[in-house]
Tab-separated table of C-alpha atoms and ligand atoms in Angstrom:
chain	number	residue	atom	x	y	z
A	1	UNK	CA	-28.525	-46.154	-14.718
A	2	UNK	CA	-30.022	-44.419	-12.020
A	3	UNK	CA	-26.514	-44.529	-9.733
A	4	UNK	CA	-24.927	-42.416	-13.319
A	5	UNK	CA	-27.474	-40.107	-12.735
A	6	UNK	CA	-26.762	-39.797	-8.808
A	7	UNK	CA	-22.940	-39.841	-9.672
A	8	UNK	CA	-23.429	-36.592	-12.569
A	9	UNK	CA	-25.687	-34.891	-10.246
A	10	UNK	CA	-23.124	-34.988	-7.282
A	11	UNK	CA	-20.417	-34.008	-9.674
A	12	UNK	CA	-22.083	-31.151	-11.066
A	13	UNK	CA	-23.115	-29.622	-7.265
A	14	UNK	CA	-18.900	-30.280	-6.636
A	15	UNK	CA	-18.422	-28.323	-9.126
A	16	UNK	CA	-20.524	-25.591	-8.702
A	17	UNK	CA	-19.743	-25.382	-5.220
A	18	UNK	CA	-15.458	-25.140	-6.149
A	19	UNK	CA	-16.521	-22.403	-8.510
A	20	UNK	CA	-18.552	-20.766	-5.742
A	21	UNK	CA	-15.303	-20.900	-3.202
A	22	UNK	CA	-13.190	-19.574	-6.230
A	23	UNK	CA	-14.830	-16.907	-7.299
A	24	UNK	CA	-15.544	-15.743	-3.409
A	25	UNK	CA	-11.399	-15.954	-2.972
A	26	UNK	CA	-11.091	-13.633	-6.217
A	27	UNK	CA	-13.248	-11.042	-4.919
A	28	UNK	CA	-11.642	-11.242	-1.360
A	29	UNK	CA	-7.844	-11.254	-3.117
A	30	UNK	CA	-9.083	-8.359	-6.060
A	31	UNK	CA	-9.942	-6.373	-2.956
A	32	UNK	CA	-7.300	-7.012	-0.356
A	33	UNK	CA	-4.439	-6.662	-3.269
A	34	UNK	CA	-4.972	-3.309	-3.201
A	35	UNK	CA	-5.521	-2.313	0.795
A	36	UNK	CA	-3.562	-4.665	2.035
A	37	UNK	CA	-0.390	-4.048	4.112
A	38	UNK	CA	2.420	-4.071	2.527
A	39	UNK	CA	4.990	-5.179	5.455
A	40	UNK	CA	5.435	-8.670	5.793
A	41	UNK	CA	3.173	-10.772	8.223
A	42	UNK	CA	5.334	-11.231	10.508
A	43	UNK	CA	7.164	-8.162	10.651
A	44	UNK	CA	3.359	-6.598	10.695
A	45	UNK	CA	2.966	-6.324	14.638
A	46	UNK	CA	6.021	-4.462	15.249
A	47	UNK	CA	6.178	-2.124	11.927
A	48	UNK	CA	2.197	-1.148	13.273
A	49	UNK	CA	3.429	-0.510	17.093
A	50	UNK	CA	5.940	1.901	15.823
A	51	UNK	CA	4.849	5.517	17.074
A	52	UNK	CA	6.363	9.027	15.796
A	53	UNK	CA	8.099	11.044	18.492
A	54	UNK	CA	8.018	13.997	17.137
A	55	UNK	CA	5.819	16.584	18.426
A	56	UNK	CA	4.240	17.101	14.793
A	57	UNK	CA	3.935	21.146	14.647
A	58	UNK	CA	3.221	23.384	11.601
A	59	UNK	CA	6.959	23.785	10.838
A	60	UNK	CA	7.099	19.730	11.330
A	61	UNK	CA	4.600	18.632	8.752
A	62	UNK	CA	5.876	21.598	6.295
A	63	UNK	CA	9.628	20.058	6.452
A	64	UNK	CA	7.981	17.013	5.162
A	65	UNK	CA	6.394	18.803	2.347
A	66	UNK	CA	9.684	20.192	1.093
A	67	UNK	CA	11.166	16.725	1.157
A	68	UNK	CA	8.170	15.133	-0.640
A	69	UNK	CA	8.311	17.724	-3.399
A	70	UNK	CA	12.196	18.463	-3.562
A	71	UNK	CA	15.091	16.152	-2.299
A	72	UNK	CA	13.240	13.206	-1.574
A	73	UNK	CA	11.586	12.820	-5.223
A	74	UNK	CA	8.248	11.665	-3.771
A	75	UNK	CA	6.282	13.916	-6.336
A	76	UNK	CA	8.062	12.903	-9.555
A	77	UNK	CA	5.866	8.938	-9.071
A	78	UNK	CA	3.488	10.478	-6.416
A	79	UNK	CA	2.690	13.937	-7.932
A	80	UNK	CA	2.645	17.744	-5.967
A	81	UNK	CA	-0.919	16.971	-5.441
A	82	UNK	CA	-0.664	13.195	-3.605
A	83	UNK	CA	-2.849	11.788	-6.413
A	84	UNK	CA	-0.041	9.437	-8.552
A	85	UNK	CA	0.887	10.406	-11.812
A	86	UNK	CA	-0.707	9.725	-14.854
A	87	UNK	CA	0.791	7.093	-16.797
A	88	UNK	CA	0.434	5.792	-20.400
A	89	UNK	CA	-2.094	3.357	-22.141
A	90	UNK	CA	0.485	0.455	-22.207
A	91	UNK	CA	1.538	0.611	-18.392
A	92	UNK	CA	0.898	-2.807	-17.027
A	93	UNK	CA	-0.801	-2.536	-13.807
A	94	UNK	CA	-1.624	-5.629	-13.305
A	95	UNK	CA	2.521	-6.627	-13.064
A	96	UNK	CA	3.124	-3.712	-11.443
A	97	UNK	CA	1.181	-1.563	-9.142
A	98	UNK	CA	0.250	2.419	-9.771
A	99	UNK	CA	2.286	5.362	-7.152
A	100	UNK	CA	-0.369	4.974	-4.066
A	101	UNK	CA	-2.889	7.598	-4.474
A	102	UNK	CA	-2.274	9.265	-0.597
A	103	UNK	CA	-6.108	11.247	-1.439
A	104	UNK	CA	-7.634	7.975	-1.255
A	105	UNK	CA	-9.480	7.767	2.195
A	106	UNK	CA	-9.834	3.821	2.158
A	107	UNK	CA	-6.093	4.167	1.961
A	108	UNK	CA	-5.723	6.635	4.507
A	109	UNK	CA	-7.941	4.418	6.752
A	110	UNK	CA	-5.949	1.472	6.412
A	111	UNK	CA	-2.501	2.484	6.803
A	112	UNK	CA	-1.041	3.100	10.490
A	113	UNK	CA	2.334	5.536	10.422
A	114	UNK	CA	4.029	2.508	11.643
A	115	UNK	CA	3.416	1.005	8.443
A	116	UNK	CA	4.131	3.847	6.200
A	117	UNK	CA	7.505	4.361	7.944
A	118	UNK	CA	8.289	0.794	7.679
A	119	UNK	CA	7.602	1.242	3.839
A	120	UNK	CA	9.724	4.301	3.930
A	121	UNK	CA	13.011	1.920	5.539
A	122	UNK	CA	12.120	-1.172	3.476
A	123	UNK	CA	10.360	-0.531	0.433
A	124	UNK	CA	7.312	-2.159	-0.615
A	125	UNK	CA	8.803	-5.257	-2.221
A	126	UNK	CA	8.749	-6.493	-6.012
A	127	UNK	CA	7.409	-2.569	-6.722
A	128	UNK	CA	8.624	0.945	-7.857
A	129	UNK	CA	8.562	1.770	-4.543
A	130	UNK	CA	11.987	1.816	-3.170
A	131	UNK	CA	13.872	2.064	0.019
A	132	UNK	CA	14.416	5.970	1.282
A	133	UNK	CA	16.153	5.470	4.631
A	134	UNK	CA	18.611	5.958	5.888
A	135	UNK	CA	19.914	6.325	1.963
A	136	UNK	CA	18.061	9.739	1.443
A	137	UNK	CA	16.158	10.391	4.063
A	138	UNK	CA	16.838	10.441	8.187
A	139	UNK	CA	14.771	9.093	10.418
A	140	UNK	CA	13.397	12.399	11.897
A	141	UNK	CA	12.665	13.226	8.101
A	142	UNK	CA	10.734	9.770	7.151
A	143	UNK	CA	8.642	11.163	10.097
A	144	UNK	CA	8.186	14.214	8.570
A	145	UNK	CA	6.962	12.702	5.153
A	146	UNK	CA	4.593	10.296	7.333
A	147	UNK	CA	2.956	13.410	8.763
A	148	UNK	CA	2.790	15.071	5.556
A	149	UNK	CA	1.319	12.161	3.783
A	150	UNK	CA	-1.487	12.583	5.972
A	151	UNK	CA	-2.142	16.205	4.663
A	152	UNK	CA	-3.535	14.720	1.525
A	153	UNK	CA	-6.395	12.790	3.327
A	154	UNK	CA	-9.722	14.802	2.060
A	155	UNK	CA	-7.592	17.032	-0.312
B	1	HEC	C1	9.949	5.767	-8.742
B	1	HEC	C2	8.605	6.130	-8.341
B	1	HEC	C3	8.364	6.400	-6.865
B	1	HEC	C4	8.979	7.317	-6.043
B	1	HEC	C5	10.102	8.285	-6.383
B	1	HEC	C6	8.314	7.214	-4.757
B	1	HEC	N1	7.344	6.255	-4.798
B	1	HEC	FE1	6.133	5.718	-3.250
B	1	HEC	N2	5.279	4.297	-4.423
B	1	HEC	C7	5.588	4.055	-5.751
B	1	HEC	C8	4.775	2.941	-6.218
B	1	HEC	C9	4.791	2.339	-7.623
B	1	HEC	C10	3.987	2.545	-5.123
B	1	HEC	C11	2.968	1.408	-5.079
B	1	HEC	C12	3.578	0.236	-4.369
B	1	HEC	C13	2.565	-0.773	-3.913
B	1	HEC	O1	1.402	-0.704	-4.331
B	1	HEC	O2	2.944	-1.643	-3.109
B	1	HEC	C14	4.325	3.412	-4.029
B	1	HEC	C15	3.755	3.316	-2.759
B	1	HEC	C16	4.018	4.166	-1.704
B	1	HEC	C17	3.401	4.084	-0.414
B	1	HEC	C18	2.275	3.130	-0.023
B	1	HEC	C19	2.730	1.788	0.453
B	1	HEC	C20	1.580	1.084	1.119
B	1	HEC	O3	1.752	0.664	2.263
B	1	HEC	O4	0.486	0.979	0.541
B	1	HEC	C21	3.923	5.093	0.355
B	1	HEC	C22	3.583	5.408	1.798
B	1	HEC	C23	4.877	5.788	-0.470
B	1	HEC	N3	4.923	5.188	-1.716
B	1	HEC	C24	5.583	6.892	-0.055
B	1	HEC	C25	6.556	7.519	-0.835
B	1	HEC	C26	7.360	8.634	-0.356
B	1	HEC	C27	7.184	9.328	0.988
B	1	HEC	C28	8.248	8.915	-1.349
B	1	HEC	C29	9.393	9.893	-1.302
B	1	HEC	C30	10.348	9.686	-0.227
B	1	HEC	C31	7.973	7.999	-2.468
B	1	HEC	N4	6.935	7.187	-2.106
B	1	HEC	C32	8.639	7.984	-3.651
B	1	HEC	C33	6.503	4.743	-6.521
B	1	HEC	C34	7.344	5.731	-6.060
């Protein structure tokens, strides 16, 4: 009698220890689904070690600003103002993810131009989000979006 007791007791603290682990990994994946990196682990390294090498003037960033708002499309998902667009009651977020909002410091923060540009080449996979370059968009001018993007932080 007493060893059922032991044996429900040591159950019960299992199970509220599993629910404790489970509910900590929710919180951690909830959070990390939406800052996390989009490029592949193992493409991470290099796609963060890549470096513009541009000289990023006036003129520079401002070429980039065209692109995002004419040929390149970026506004008609991202909007003119960086924010993402607006988009009806019955979009499913959950299954797929909203246009990055590029005013969104913790964003900002976490993203290195390495990674941004390797989003621009590959896409961010399973997503809206498709591949620009080299289909629409040179090299020189993925740079020139990357610096531009950065124009939104704090607008
Ligand atoms: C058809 C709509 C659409 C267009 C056009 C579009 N995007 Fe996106 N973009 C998205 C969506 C949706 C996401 C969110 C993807 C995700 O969360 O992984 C996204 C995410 C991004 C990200 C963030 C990826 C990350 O690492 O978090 C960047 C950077 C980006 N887009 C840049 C651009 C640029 C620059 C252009 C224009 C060349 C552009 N996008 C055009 C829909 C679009």
């Amino acid at each position: 009698m007493n060893q059922h007791i032991l044996n429900v007791k040591r159950r019960t603290s299992l199970v509220t220890v599993f629910t404790l682990i489970l509910s900590v990994q929710l919180g951690f994946i909830a959070y990390s689904g939406e800052l996390k990196s989009r490029v592949p682990p193992d493409q991470l390294q290099e796609a963060q070690s890549l470096k513009n090498p541009y000289s990023v003037t006036k003129e520079f960033v401002d070429k980039g600003r065209i692109l995002y708002e004419g040929r390149a499309f970026c506004s008609v998902c991202h909007g003119r103002d960086g924010q993402g667009l607006p988009v009806g009651p019955d979009y499913d977020s959950s299954s797929q993810p909203l246009p990055t909002n590029f005013t969104d410091g913790a964003w900002q923060t976490a993203r290195s131009d390495g990674e941004i540009f390797w989003i621009l080449k590959n896409g961010s996979h399973g997503t809206d989000m498709a591949a620009f370059m080299p289909q629409y968009v040179s090299e020189k001018e993925a740079w020139q979006l990357v610096t531009y993007l950065r124009s939104f932080q704090g607008a």
